[in-house]
Structure formats: structure tokens, C-alpha cells
GROMACS .gro file of C-alpha atoms in nm:
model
  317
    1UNK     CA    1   6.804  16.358  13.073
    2UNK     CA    2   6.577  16.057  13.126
    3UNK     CA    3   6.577  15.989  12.723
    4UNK     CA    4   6.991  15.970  12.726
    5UNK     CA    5   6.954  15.756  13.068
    6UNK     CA    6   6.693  15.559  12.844
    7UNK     CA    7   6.933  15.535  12.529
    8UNK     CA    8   7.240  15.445  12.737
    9UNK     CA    9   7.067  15.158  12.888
   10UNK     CA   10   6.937  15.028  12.565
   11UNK     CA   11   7.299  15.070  12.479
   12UNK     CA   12   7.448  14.867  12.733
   13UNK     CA   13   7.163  14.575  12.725
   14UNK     CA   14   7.219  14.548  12.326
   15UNK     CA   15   7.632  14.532  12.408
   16UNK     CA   16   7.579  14.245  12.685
   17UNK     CA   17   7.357  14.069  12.438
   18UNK     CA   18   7.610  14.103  12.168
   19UNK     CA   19   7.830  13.963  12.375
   20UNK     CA   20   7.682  13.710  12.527
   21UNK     CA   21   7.628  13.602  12.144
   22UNK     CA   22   7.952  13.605  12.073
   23UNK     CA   23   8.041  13.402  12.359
   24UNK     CA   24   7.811  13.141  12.322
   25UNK     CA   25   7.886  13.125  11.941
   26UNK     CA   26   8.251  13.087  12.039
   27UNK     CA   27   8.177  12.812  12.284
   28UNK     CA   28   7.974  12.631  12.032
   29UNK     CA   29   8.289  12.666  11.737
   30UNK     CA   30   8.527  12.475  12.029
   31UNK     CA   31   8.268  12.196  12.105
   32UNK     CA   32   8.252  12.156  11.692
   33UNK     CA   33   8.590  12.219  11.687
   34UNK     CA   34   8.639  11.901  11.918
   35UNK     CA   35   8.423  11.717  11.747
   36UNK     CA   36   8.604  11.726  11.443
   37UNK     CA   37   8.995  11.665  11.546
   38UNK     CA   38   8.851  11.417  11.821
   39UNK     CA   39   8.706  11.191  11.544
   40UNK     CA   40   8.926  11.302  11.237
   41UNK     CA   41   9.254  11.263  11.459
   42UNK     CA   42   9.173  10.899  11.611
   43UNK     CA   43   9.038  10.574  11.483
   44UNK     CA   44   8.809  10.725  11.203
   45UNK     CA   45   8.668  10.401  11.087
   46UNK     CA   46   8.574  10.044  11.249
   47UNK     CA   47   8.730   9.811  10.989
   48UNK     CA   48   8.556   9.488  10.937
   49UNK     CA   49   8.781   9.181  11.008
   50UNK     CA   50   8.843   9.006  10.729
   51UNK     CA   51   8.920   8.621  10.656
   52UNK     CA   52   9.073   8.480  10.426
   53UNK     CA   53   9.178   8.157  10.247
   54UNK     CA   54   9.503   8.006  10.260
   55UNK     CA   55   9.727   8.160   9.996
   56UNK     CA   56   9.922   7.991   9.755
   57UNK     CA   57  10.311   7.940   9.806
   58UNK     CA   58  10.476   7.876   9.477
   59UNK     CA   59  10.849   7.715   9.541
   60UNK     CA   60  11.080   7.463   9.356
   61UNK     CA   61  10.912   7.156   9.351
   62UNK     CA   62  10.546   7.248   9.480
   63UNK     CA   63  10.310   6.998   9.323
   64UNK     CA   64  10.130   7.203   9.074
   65UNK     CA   65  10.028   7.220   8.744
   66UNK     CA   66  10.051   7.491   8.516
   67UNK     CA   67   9.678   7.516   8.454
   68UNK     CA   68   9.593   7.486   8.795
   69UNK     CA   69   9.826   7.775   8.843
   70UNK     CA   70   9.650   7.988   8.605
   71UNK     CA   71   9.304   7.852   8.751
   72UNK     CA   72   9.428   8.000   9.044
   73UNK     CA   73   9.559   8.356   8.899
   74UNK     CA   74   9.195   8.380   8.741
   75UNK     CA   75   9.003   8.306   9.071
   76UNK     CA   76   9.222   8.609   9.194
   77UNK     CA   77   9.081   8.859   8.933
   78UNK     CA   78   9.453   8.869   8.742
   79UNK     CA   79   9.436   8.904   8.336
   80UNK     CA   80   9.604   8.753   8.115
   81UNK     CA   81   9.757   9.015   7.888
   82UNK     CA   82   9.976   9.088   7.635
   83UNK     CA   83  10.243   9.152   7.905
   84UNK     CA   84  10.275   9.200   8.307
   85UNK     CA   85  10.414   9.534   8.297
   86UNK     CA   86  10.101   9.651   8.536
   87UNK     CA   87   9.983   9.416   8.893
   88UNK     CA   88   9.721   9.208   8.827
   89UNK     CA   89   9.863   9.086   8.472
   90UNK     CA   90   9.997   8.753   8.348
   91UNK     CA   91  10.148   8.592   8.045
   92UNK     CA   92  10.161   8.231   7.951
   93UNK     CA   93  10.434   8.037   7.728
   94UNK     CA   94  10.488   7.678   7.710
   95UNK     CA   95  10.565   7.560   8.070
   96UNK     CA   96  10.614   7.902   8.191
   97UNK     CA   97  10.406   8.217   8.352
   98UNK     CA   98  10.492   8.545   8.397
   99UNK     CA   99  10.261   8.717   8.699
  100UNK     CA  100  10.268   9.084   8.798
  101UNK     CA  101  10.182   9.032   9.136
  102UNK     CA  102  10.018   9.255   9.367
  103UNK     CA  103  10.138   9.215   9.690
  104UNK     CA  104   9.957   9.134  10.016
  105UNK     CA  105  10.024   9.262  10.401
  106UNK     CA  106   9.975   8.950  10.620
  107UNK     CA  107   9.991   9.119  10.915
  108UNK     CA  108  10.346   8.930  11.015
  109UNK     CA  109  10.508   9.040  10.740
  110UNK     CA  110  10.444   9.225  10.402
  111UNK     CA  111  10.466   9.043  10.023
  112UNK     CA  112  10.597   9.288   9.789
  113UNK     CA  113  10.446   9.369   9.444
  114UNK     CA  114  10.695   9.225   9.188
  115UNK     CA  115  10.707   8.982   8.885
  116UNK     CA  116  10.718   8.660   8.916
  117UNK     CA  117  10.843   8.381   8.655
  118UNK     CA  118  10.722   8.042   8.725
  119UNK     CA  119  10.829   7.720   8.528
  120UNK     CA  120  10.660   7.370   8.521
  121UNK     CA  121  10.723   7.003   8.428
  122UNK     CA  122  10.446   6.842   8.417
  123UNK     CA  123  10.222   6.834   8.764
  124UNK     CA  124  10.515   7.020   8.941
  125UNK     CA  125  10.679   7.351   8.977
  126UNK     CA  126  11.012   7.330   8.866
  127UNK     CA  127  11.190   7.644   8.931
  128UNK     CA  128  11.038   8.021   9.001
  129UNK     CA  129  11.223   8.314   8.991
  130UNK     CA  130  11.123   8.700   9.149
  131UNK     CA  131  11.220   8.994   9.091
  132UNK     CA  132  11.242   9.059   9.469
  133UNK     CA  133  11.340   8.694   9.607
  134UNK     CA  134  11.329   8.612   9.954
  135UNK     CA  135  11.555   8.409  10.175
  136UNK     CA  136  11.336   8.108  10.170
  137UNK     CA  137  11.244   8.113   9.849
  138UNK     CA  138  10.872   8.081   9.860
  139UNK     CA  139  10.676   8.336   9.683
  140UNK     CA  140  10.260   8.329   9.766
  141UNK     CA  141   9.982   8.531   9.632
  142UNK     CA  142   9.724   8.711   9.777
  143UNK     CA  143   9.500   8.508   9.941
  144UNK     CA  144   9.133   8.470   9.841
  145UNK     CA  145   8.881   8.726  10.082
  146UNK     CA  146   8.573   8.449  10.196
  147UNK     CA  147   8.438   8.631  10.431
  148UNK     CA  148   8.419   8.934  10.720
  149UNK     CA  149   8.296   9.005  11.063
  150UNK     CA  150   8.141   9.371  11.012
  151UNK     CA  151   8.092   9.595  11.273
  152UNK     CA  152   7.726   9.697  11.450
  153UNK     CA  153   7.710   9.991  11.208
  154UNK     CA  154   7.692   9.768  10.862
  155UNK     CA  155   7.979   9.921  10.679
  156UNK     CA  156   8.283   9.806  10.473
  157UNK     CA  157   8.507   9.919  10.314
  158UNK     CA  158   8.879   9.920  10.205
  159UNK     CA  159   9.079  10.215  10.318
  160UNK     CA  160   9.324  10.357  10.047
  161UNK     CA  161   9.554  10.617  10.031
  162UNK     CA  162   9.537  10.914   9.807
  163UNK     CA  163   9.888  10.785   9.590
  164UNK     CA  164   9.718  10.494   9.492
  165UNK     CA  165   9.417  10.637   9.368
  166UNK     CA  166   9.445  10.664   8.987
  167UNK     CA  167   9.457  11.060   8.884
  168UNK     CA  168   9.221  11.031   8.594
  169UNK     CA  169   8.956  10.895   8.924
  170UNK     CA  170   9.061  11.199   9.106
  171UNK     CA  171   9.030  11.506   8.830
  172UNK     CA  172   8.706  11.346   8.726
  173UNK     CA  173   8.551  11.329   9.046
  174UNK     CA  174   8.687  11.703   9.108
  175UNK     CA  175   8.560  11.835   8.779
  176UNK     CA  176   8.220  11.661   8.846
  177UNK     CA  177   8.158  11.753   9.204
  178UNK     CA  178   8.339  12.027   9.283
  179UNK     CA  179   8.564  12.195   9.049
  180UNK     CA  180   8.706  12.487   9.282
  181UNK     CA  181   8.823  12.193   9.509
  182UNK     CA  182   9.163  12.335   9.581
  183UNK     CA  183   9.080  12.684   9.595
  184UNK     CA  184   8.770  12.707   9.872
  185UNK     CA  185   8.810  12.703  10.215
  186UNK     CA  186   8.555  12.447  10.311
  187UNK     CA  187   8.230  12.625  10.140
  188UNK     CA  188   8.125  12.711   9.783
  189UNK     CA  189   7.888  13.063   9.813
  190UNK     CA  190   7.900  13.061   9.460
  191UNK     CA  191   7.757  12.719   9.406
  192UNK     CA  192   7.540  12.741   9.690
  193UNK     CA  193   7.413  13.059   9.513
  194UNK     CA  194   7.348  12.877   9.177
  195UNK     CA  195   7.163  12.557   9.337
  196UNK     CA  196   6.999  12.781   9.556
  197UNK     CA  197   6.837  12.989   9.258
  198UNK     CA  198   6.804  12.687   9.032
  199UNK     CA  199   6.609  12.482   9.290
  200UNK     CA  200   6.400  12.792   9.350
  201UNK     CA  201   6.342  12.888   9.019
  202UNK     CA  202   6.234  12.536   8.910
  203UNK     CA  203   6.553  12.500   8.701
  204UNK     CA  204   6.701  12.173   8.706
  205UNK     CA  205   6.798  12.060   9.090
  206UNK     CA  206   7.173  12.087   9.196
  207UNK     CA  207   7.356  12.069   9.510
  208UNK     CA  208   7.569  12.318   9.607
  209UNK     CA  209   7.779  12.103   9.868
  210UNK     CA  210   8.176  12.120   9.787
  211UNK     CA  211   8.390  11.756   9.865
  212UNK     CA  212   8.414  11.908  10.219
  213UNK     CA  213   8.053  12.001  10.307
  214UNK     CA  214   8.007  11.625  10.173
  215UNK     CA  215   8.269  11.485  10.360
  216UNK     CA  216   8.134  11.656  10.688
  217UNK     CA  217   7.729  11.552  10.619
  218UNK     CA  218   7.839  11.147  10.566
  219UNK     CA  219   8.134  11.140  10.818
  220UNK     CA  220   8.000  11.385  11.128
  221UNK     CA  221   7.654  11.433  11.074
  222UNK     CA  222   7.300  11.263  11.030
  223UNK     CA  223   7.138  11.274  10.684
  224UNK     CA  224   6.841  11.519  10.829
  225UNK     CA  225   6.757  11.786  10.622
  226UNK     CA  226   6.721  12.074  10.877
  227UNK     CA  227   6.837  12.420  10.871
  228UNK     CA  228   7.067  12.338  11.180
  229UNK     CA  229   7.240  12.032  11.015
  230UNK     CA  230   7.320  12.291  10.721
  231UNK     CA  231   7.454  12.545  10.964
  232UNK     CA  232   7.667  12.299  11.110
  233UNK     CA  233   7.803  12.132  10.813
  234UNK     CA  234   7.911  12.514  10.676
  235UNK     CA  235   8.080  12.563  11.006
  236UNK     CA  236   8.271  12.250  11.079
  237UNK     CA  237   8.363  12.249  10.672
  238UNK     CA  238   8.532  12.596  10.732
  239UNK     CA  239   8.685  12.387  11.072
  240UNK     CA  240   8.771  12.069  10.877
  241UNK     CA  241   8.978  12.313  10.642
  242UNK     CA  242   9.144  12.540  10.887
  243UNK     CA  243   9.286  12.200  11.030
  244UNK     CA  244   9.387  11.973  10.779
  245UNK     CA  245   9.537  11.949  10.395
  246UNK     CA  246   9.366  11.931  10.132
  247UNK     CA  247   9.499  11.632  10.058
  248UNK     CA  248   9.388  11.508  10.401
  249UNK     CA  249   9.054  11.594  10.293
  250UNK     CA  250   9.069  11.424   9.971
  251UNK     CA  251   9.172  11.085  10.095
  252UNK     CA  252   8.943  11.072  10.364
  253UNK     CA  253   8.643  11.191  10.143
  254UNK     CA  254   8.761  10.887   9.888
  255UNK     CA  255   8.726  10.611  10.196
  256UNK     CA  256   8.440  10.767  10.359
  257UNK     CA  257   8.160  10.836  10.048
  258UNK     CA  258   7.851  10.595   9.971
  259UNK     CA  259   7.877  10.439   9.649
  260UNK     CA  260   7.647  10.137   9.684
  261UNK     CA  261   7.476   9.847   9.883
  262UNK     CA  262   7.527   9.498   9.933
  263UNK     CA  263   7.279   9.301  10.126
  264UNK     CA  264   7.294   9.426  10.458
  265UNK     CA  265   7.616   9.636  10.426
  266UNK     CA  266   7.688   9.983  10.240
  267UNK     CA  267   7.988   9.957  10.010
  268UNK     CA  268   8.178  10.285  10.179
  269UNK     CA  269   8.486  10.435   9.945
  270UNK     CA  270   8.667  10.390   9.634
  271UNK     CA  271   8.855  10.111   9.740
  272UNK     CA  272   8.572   9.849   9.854
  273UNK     CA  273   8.387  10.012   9.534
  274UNK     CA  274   8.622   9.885   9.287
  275UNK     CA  275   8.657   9.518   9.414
  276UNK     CA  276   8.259   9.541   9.479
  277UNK     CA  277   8.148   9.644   9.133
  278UNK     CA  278   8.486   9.476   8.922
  279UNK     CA  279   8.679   9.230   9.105
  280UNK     CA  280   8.995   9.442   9.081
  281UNK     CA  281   9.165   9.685   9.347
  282UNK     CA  282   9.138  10.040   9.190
  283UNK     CA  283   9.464  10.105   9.065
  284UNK     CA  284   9.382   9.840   8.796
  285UNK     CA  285   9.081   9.940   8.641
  286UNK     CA  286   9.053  10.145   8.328
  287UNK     CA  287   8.914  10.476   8.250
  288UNK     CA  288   8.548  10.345   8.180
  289UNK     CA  289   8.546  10.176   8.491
  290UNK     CA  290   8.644  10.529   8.694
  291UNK     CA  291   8.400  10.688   8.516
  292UNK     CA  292   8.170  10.459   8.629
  293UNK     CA  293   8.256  10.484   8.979
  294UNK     CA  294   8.238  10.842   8.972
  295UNK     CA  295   7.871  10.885   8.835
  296UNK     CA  296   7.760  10.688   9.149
  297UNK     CA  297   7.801  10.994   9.389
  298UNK     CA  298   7.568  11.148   9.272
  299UNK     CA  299   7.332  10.856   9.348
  300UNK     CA  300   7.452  10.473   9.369
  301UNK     CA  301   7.059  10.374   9.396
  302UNK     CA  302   6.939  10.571   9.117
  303UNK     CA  303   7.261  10.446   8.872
  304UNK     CA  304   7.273  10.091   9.035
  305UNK     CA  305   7.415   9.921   8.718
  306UNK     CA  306   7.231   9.607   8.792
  307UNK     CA  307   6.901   9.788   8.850
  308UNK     CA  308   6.947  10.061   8.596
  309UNK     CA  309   7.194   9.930   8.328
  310UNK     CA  310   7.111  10.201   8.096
  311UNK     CA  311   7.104  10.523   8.365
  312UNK     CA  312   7.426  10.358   8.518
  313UNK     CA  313   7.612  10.347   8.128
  314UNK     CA  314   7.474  10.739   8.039
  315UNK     CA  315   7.604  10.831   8.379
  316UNK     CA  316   7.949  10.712   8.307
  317UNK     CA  317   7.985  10.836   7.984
   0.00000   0.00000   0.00000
């Protein structure tokens, strides 16, 4: 009788402790759970201000010269090419210049992306023609970036969204970092498995973090490697995906990831990347140039192309 009295109170203190587990576990998922759509939901980055030059209006009768015009398009990072079928492209004939344009938001109002034909005579512009005119007839450029009040934290970058991120970027960075991208749920056992018995058996290192466990470490948590950090990355991962697309992921894994230093400031994202390492927004660089931006994931020190030319180039091929 007083073994059963013994066994049923064993019973009954393993049950509350169960769930008194379970309780506390749940409480913790909500407060990550907060976490995650408090930050993910609101103002997810602090933007440095930027400022900027004055940019050029080009009218009927603005007193400039062709070659000062070009000058101008060069400063800018534009090419001239064999046509302007792409933004960021010119052609020159005599007294005339065809200039893909690539639009600017000025805050007040927005300057499309269109084509631009400009004619001179002499010092002056004689006549300019657009392919989406406004009622004044003025057309500007972008204007020239000279400088940026950053925020305490020492970031930049240039927030993009995922339809103007070339796809060749995208399906290299997936097939490079995380292949089963669009078919996990936030966390790879399988590759955790693999780097897990590489690292262990002295094979050569690998990480088994997907895009997501990535995205949570650099935009959630602290860099510490401690088994709670790990614990709490899986979780919030599988959190991160219950809650948003994975298209929502994508985009804010592209704006969010490390891919360099300069000075005092990390170069954060794809976006500040490209004009960082090229000159060029990202939806005008080439397919060597991706590549290159892609290798730097896996460490923008270690393939820094002005410290390591030669890692940086093996990387990217």
C-alpha cells in the first residue's frame, strides 16, 4: 500500500514538473515570439540620412556642353555602350546623347527611369526629348551621394526590394548557402547533421545555418557562440517562418547580411554592397560581379578583394 502511495506521488510530482515545463517553455516561445513580429513588423532598420549634391536639370537652352554632359553621366557611374536599352547606359553621336536613366525619389516627388535624348549646339542644350516628359519640361539626374549622417550603431546600407534583385544574385546565393531554401521551415537537420559530423570528424568546417537561422543570428541576436544563442536562433527561425513568406525572408536577409567594412561603418546588404564595391546599383552589374558579391558571405574579411585579390577572384569563380 505504502509503495503504490509512493509511486502515485512520484507520479503526480513528475506530471506537475512536466507541466510546469511546458508552461514555462510556452511562455518563453510568446516572449520570442514578440520579439520577432515586434522588430520584424516595425521600423527594422535606422537608415542613415543621406546628402546629396544638387542634381542636374537638363532643359531647352541650359548652358551646357556636350562633354560636360557626358563628364557628368561618368561621375554618375553610367557607361557608355553600344546602346541604352538597360539604366545606367549612354550613347553618343555628333551633338546628341542618348541616356538610360535611372530614376531618383526626391522625397517631393519621384523621377522616373526612362530614356532620354539630349541635343547640343555648341555650349548649350538645344532641345531634349523623354520618353516620359513632364509638364515643365526639365528632366534631372540622380544627384551625386557626398555624404551621410549614420546612426549610433555604424551601419549603412541601401534597402532593396526582392524584384529588383537580379535572379542569377538570388539562385546563386541559394545554391551556395542554402539550397533547400524554399522547402525548410526555418532549420536544416540535415545540414546541421553534416557540419556537425564534419567539424567533429576533422573534415573540412561547414556551417549548417539555413538563410533563416542567418537572418535570425545578424538581425535578433548577438554573435556569441553559446549553446543558448543556438537554441534560440533554431526556435525563433521555426517562429520567423511560421509568420512570414519566404519571400519576406529573402528580402530582408538580402538588406540585413554583412558583406564588408568601410572605415568606421559595416557595408549591410546587397544594395549598399554593389555601389560600395562597383559604383553601380545592383540591377546593373554583371554576372562576375554577383558572383563576387556572393562569395563574401561566407567571409567579407577573409575575401576582402583589396586585401586578398587572389582569395576574393577564386571565391567568385
Amino acid at each position: 500500500m505504502k509503495t503504490e502511495r509512493g509511486i502515485g506521488l512520484i507520479a503526480l510530482i513528475f506530471c506537475v514538473l512536466i507541466i510546469a515545463v511546458f508552461l514555462a517553455f510556452s511562455v518563453y516561445l510568446i516572449r520570442l515570439d514578440n520579439v520577432i513580429r515586434d522588430k520584424f513588423e516595425g521600423n527594422r532598420w535606422d537608415i542613415p540620412a543621406k546628402v546629396f549634391a544638387r542634381p542636374l536639370e537638363i532643359y531647352a537652352t541650359a548652358p551646357i556642353a556636350q562633354i560636360e554632359f557626358e563628364q557628368e553621366l561618368k561621375l554618375l557611374g553610367y557607361k557608355n555602350s553600344d546602346s541604352y536599352t538597360k539604366s545606367g547606359t549612354y550613347i553618343t553621336q555628333p551633338n546628341t546623347i542618348y541616356v538610360h536613366t535611372r530614376g531618383f525619389d526626391f522625397g517631393d516627388s519621384v523621377d522616373p527611369e526612362q530614356v532620354l535624348q539630349v541635343t547640343f549646339a555648341g555650349d548649350t542644350v538645344t532641345d531634349v526629348k523623354a520618353t516620359k516628359p513632364t509638364n515643365t519640361g526639365i528632366a534631372r539626374l540622380e544627384p551625386m551621394l557626398i555624404g551621410g549622417i549614420y546612426p549610433q550603431h555604424n551601419e549603412d546600407r541601401v534597402l532593396i526590394k526582392l524584384n529588383k534583385v537580379p535572379k542569377p544574385l538570388i539562385e546563386a546565393l541559394i545554391a551556395t548557402e542554402d539550397r533547400n531554401f524554399y522547402r525548410h521551415h526555418g532549420i536544416s537537420f540535415r545540414g546541421t547533421a553534416r557540419a556537425l559530423l564534419s567539424n567533429v570528424t576533422g573534415g573540412k568546417r561547414q556551417g549548417g545555418s539555413t538563410l533563416t537561422q542567418q537572418l535570425v543570428k545578424n538581425f535578433f541576436l548577438t554573435p556569441e557562440k553559446t549553446l543558448k544563442r543556438k537554441v534560440n536562433e533554431a526556435l525563433m527561425s521555426l517562429l520567423l517562418e511560421l509568420h512570414y513568406s519566404k519571400d519576406e525572408i529573402l528580402e530582408a536577409y538580402l538588406n540585413e547580411v554583412n558583406l564588408g567594412q568601410s572605415g568606421n561603418y559595416s557595408v549591410n546588404g546587397y544594395g549598399l554592397a554593389s555601389q560600395f564595391y562597383f559604383g553601380l546599383p545592383l540591377s546593373e552589374l554583371n554576372i562576375s560581379q554577383q558572383a563576387f558579391l556572393v562569395g563574401l558571405v561566407q567571409g567579407p574579411t577573409l575575401f576582402n578583394p583589396w586585401k586578398n585579390p587572389e582569395g576574393a577572384k577564386k571565391r567568385r569563380d
